[in-house]
Amino acid sequence: MTGRFSGAGCDTDDDVGHRFWMDAAAALEWDRAPECLSRPLPSGLNAWFPDGLINICRNAVDRHVAAGRGGDPALIYDSAMTGQVAKYSFAQLQAAVARTAGMLHNLGIGKGDRVIIYMPMIPQAVFAMLACARIGAVHSVVFGGFAPRELATRIDDAQPRIVLTASGGIEPSRLVPYLPLVAEAIALAAHKPAHILSYQRAEVPADRVALPVTDWEEALGMAEPIDCIPCASTDPLYILYTSGTTGKPKGVVRDHGGHATALLWAMRNIMGAQPGSVYWAASDIGWVVGHSFIVYGPLLAGCATILYEGKPVGTPDAGAFWRVAREHGVEILFTAPTAIRAIKRDDPDGSLVGKGDTLPLKRLFLAGERADQPTIDWAREKLGVPVLDNWWQTELGWPALSPLAGRDDLEVREGCAGRPVPGYRFAILGPDGAPVPPGAVGDIAIRLPLPPGTLTGLWNNEAGLTQSYLERFPGYYVTGDSGQIDEDGFLSIHGRIDDIINVAGHRLSTGSMEAAVLAHGAVAECAVVGVADALKGQLPWAFVVLEKAVSPEPGMVEREIVRLVRDMIGPVAALRDVITVPALPKTRSGKILRRLLREIAERGRADIPATVESPHVIEQIMQRVKALQRPASSSASDVSDRSS
Ligand code: COA
Ligand code: AMP
C-alpha cells in the first residue's frame, strides 16, 4: 500500500505510529486503500483509516477462499453439551455466511441497521455476526446468561430492526429456552424490533410465545447468497454492551478497518498464530474475547477457530479442554483464569491432561481477570507450555499488556500482567493527574491516541464516553483499574477503582446489582461488594438494611433477594450471600465504606477507621459475618485485590 499519510485533517503526529499501522493495514484487502492513517474525533478518540473502504467479513472469510484456501478448516464447532462436532472450511463458511446475509437482506436489513444476536454457542451465531458485517449491519451480541431486563435495556439503546435468537441454550443442569426470555424483553422494551428470527435447535423445543417469530431455516431457504459490500473503515461494525459504573451498560462501538488491522496484527504478533494454526478462545461470543478471538481475529489470520459449547468442568469432566485440544489439534488456547482454577480444583494432579507429548498446545493465554500465581504455575507445570497473562478490556478490544509470542518475547514477571503492547502508552497517574514514580500505585491510564481496534465511541452516549474515560485526566484514557509499573515497564494490576467486579471472568456492575436488591420492597438500603473467591475470582455479597416495619421469617427475604437479582440481571449474577445488618458503615459525609465491608467479608474483621460515623455498627456487621460461619474461602487471598 502506498500512502501519503497526511491530508486535510489527517493526523500526522508521530505518536499515532504512521508507518507501523499503515504497514499493518497493508496486510488486509481494502476496497479502497486508505491514504490517511487517522483523524482525531471531537471526543478525543481517533477515526482510523478514514478514507479507506473495507469489509471485515471479506477479510475474515472471502479473502482466504480467493487465495486458494477454500478447503482449509475455518470453523470447528464442538459441543460438549450435545456431543456434536461440525467442521466448516473457509469455502463452506463463505457459503453459509453469504446465505445468512441474503436472509437478513430479504428481511429488509441493510447498512447501518442494528441486529441483536441473543444466541447460544452454535455456528449460526457466528454466521450471523459475519453476515451482519458482510452487509454493513451493526451487530450487538447479548450474552445468553443475561436476563430479559438486561436484554431490554440493550434493545432500547441499540434500537435493532431484528433480534436473532434460537430455541434455546443448553446449560449442564438445564435447558434455557430463549424465546420466552426474548418475548419478555420485548414486552419490557419501549422499542419494538420489526422481526424476531429464531433458529430451531433439535435439543431445545421452541416455547410458544405471543409474538410473531420467523423460522431461521425457512427464511434461509428463501435466501440467495450475497456478497460483501464495501464499508467505510470507520463504519460501526458492532456494539458490545459492558458494565458501567452507573448501572446502565455502555455500548462500546468498534469499526471495520481499525479493528481488522489491530486484530490481524495481534493474532500474528501477540498470539504467534499463522494461517492454518488451530486457535481456541474458550469463552463466549457474548463477551469481547468471543468477538475478538473466537470470531474475527483467528479468521482474519486464516486460522481455524474453535467454537466450544461447554464448560471447563462437568461436561463431562475436567479433561474437557484437553480432549478438545487433542481432537482438533489446538495450538493456541485462550481462556479465563477461572476456567483453569476450576480444572485444577477437580483434577489437581492433572491426570486428565494426559501426556505432554500428545497435547498439541504451544501456549496458553489467560485474561479477563487477575491470574493468580498458583494457577499460572499449575498450568505451566501440567501443560508444559508458556502461560501468558495479558490485560485488556471490552473497551480496548485487544490485549494492551502482553508478551508478544509472535516476536519470541515470552518474558513474564510474577505478579504482573505484562508490558505494554506497541501502540499503547501507559502511565500510572496520581490523584493530581501527574505520573507517579515507578513502584508507586496509581490510576492506570493510557495516553491518547489509543491504537486502532479500540473503541471509537459509546453508542448514543458521547457524554458518557467523556465522563467515564476522558475527562478525569485530559490527554489520557482512564482504564478504571489501579496498579503500578516497575523499572522494566511491567505493570501489575491491583483491581478496579470503581464498582465493577469480575465474577468468573464475567464483568458485572455492583451498582446494577444494588438497584436490583433495592427493588425488593423490604430493603431500605444496601451495598453490594465483590469479595475474593478462590474459584471465581470474586463473588458478590449484598449487605442489606431492612425497612423498620419488616420482620420476616428467617432467611426468607435473603432468598427472595438472591432470586430477584438473578431474575433482573441473569443467572451469572448470583449473590453468594445476603447479610442483613442494622445499618451500613458510612463516613461522616455519608459515603458507604464498601472497602470495609469487603474486608469484613474476606477476613471476618477489619480495622475501624477514625472517619466512620458509628463504629458500633461495624462491630455488629463483623458479628453477623462471623455468625454465617462461612467467610469467603480460606484460599481467597490467592485472588484477592492486592490494593486492599
Ligand atoms: N446462558 C444461560 N445461563 C448461563 C449461561 C448462558 N450462556 N452461562 C452461565 N449461565 C448460568 C449457569 O447455568 C449458572 O446457572 P445456575 O446457577 O442455575 O447453575 C450461572 O449462570 C452461573 O454460571 P457460571 O458463572 O458459569 O458458574 P458455574 O458455577 O456454573 O461454573 C465455571 C463455574 C468456573 C466452570 C464457569 O464460571 C466458567 O466456565 N468460567 C469461565 C468463564 C469464561 O470463560 N469467561 C469468559 C471471559 S474470557
Ligand atoms: P472486560 O471488559 O470484561 O474484559 O473486563 C476488563 C477488566 O477485567 C479490566 O479492567 C480488569 O479489571 C480485569 N482484567 C482483565 N484482564 C486482566 C488481567 N490479565 N489481570 C488482572 N485484571 C484483568
JSON list of C-alpha atoms and ligand atoms in Angstrom, two decimals, residues 242-243 287-289 337 366-371 388-396 401 416-418 477 479-482 492-498 500-502 505-508 642, ligand 2:
[
{"chain": "A", "resi": 242, "resn": "THR", "atom": "CA", "xyz": [-20.43, -3.77, 29.02]},
{"chain": "A", "resi": 243, "resn": "SER", "atom": "CA", "xyz": [-20.99, -2.94, 32.66]},
{"chain": "A", "resi": 287, "resn": "TRP", "atom": "CA", "xyz": [-18.02, -11.27, 25.58]},
{"chain": "A", "resi": 288, "resn": "VAL", "atom": "CA", "xyz": [-15.29, -9.24, 23.94]},
{"chain": "A", "resi": 289, "resn": "VAL", "atom": "CA", "xyz": [-12.95, -12.25, 23.99]},
{"chain": "A", "resi": 337, "resn": "PRO", "atom": "CA", "xyz": [-8.04, -17.99, 34.88]},
{"chain": "A", "resi": 366, "resn": "LEU", "atom": "CA", "xyz": [-5.03, -16.06, 30.27]},
{"chain": "A", "resi": 367, "resn": "ALA", "atom": "CA", "xyz": [-7.06, -12.86, 30.58]},
{"chain": "A", "resi": 368, "resn": "GLY", "atom": "CA", "xyz": [-10.28, -11.32, 31.78]},
{"chain": "A", "resi": 369, "resn": "GLU", "atom": "CA", "xyz": [-9.40, -11.21, 35.47]},
{"chain": "A", "resi": 370, "resn": "ARG", "atom": "CA", "xyz": [-6.32, -11.43, 37.62]},
{"chain": "A", "resi": 371, "resn": "ALA", "atom": "CA", "xyz": [-4.31, -14.61, 37.04]},
{"chain": "A", "resi": 388, "resn": "LEU", "atom": "CA", "xyz": [0.91, -15.85, 29.23]},
{"chain": "A", "resi": 389, "resn": "ASP", "atom": "CA", "xyz": [-1.15, -13.40, 31.22]},
{"chain": "A", "resi": 390, "resn": "ASN", "atom": "CA", "xyz": [-2.48, -10.45, 29.25]},
{"chain": "A", "resi": 391, "resn": "TRP", "atom": "CA", "xyz": [-4.58, -7.49, 30.23]},
{"chain": "A", "resi": 392, "resn": "TRP", "atom": "CA", "xyz": [-7.24, -5.61, 28.32]},
{"chain": "A", "resi": 393, "resn": "GLN", "atom": "CA", "xyz": [-10.87, -4.59, 28.47]},
{"chain": "A", "resi": 394, "resn": "THR", "atom": "CA", "xyz": [-14.02, -4.66, 26.39]},
{"chain": "A", "resi": 395, "resn": "GLU", "atom": "CA", "xyz": [-13.35, -1.04, 25.52]},
{"chain": "A", "resi": 396, "resn": "LEU", "atom": "CA", "xyz": [-9.87, -1.78, 24.15]},
{"chain": "A", "resi": 401, "resn": "LEU", "atom": "CA", "xyz": [-0.35, -5.59, 28.15]},
{"chain": "A", "resi": 416, "resn": "CYS", "atom": "CA", "xyz": [2.49, -8.66, 36.57]},
{"chain": "A", "resi": 417, "resn": "ALA", "atom": "CA", "xyz": [0.06, -8.72, 33.67]},
{"chain": "A", "resi": 418, "resn": "GLY", "atom": "CA", "xyz": [2.79, -7.78, 31.18]},
{"chain": "A", "resi": 477, "resn": "TYR", "atom": "CA", "xyz": [-7.94, 7.29, 28.58]},
{"chain": "A", "resi": 479, "resn": "THR", "atom": "CA", "xyz": [-8.90, 2.37, 32.41]},
{"chain": "A", "resi": 480, "resn": "GLY", "atom": "CA", "xyz": [-10.74, 2.15, 35.74]},
{"chain": "A", "resi": 481, "resn": "ASP", "atom": "CA", "xyz": [-8.00, -0.12, 37.11]},
{"chain": "A", "resi": 482, "resn": "SER", "atom": "CA", "xyz": [-5.30, 0.80, 39.58]},
{"chain": "A", "resi": 492, "resn": "SER", "atom": "CA", "xyz": [0.79, -5.17, 37.88]},
{"chain": "A", "resi": 493, "resn": "ILE", "atom": "CA", "xyz": [-2.95, -4.72, 38.16]},
{"chain": "A", "resi": 494, "resn": "HIS", "atom": "CA", "xyz": [-4.33, -4.12, 41.63]},
{"chain": "A", "resi": 495, "resn": "GLY", "atom": "CA", "xyz": [-8.03, -4.04, 40.87]},
{"chain": "A", "resi": 496, "resn": "ARG", "atom": "CA", "xyz": [-10.86, -1.76, 39.86]},
{"chain": "A", "resi": 497, "resn": "ILE", "atom": "CA", "xyz": [-11.26, 1.69, 41.30]},
{"chain": "A", "resi": 498, "resn": "ASP", "atom": "CA", "xyz": [-14.96, 1.72, 40.52]},
{"chain": "A", "resi": 500, "resn": "ILE", "atom": "CA", "xyz": [-17.20, -3.12, 38.64]},
{"chain": "A", "resi": 501, "resn": "ILE", "atom": "CA", "xyz": [-16.45, -6.66, 39.75]},
{"chain": "A", "resi": 502, "resn": "ASN", "atom": "CA", "xyz": [-15.29, -9.69, 37.87]},
{"chain": "A", "resi": 505, "resn": "GLY", "atom": "CA", "xyz": [-14.38, -13.66, 34.08]},
{"chain": "A", "resi": 506, "resn": "HIS", "atom": "CA", "xyz": [-17.80, -12.03, 33.71]},
{"chain": "A", "resi": 507, "resn": "ARG", "atom": "CA", "xyz": [-17.77, -8.27, 34.20]},
{"chain": "A", "resi": 508, "resn": "LEU", "atom": "CA", "xyz": [-20.65, -7.13, 36.40]},
{"chain": "A", "resi": 642, "resn": "ARG", "atom": "CA", "xyz": [-3.85, -6.52, 46.12]},
{"chain": "B", "resi": 2, "resn": "AMP", "atom": "P1", "xyz": [-13.74, -6.95, 30.47]},
{"chain": "B", "resi": 2, "resn": "AMP", "atom": "O1", "xyz": [-14.13, -5.65, 29.90]},
{"chain": "B", "resi": 2, "resn": "AMP", "atom": "O2", "xyz": [-14.88, -7.83, 30.80]},
{"chain": "B", "resi": 2, "resn": "AMP", "atom": "O3", "xyz": [-12.70, -7.64, 29.62]},
{"chain": "B", "resi": 2, "resn": "AMP", "atom": "O4", "xyz": [-13.06, -6.66, 31.88]},
{"chain": "B", "resi": 2, "resn": "AMP", "atom": "C1", "xyz": [-11.94, -5.82, 31.94]},
{"chain": "B", "resi": 2, "resn": "AMP", "atom": "C2", "xyz": [-11.43, -5.77, 33.33]},
{"chain": "B", "resi": 2, "resn": "AMP", "atom": "O5", "xyz": [-11.05, -7.09, 33.76]},
{"chain": "B", "resi": 2, "resn": "AMP", "atom": "C3", "xyz": [-10.17, -4.96, 33.45]},
{"chain": "B", "resi": 2, "resn": "AMP", "atom": "O6", "xyz": [-10.46, -3.57, 33.60]},
{"chain": "B", "resi": 2, "resn": "AMP", "atom": "C4", "xyz": [-9.53, -5.57, 34.68]},
{"chain": "B", "resi": 2, "resn": "AMP", "atom": "O7", "xyz": [-10.11, -5.05, 35.86]},
{"chain": "B", "resi": 2, "resn": "AMP", "atom": "C5", "xyz": [-9.89, -7.04, 34.55]},
{"chain": "B", "resi": 2, "resn": "AMP", "atom": "N1", "xyz": [-8.81, -7.77, 33.87]},
{"chain": "B", "resi": 2, "resn": "AMP", "atom": "C6", "xyz": [-8.77, -8.16, 32.59]},
{"chain": "B", "resi": 2, "resn": "AMP", "atom": "N2", "xyz": [-7.65, -8.84, 32.33]},
{"chain": "B", "resi": 2, "resn": "AMP", "atom": "C7", "xyz": [-6.93, -8.86, 33.48]},
{"chain": "B", "resi": 2, "resn": "AMP", "atom": "C8", "xyz": [-5.64, -9.38, 33.85]},
{"chain": "B", "resi": 2, "resn": "AMP", "atom": "N3", "xyz": [-4.89, -10.04, 32.99]},
{"chain": "B", "resi": 2, "resn": "AMP", "atom": "N4", "xyz": [-5.23, -9.16, 35.12]},
{"chain": "B", "resi": 2, "resn": "AMP", "atom": "C9", "xyz": [-5.99, -8.50, 36.02]},
{"chain": "B", "resi": 2, "resn": "AMP", "atom": "N5", "xyz": [-7.20, -7.98, 35.72]},
{"chain": "B", "resi": 2, "resn": "AMP", "atom": "C10", "xyz": [-7.67, -8.16, 34.47]}
]
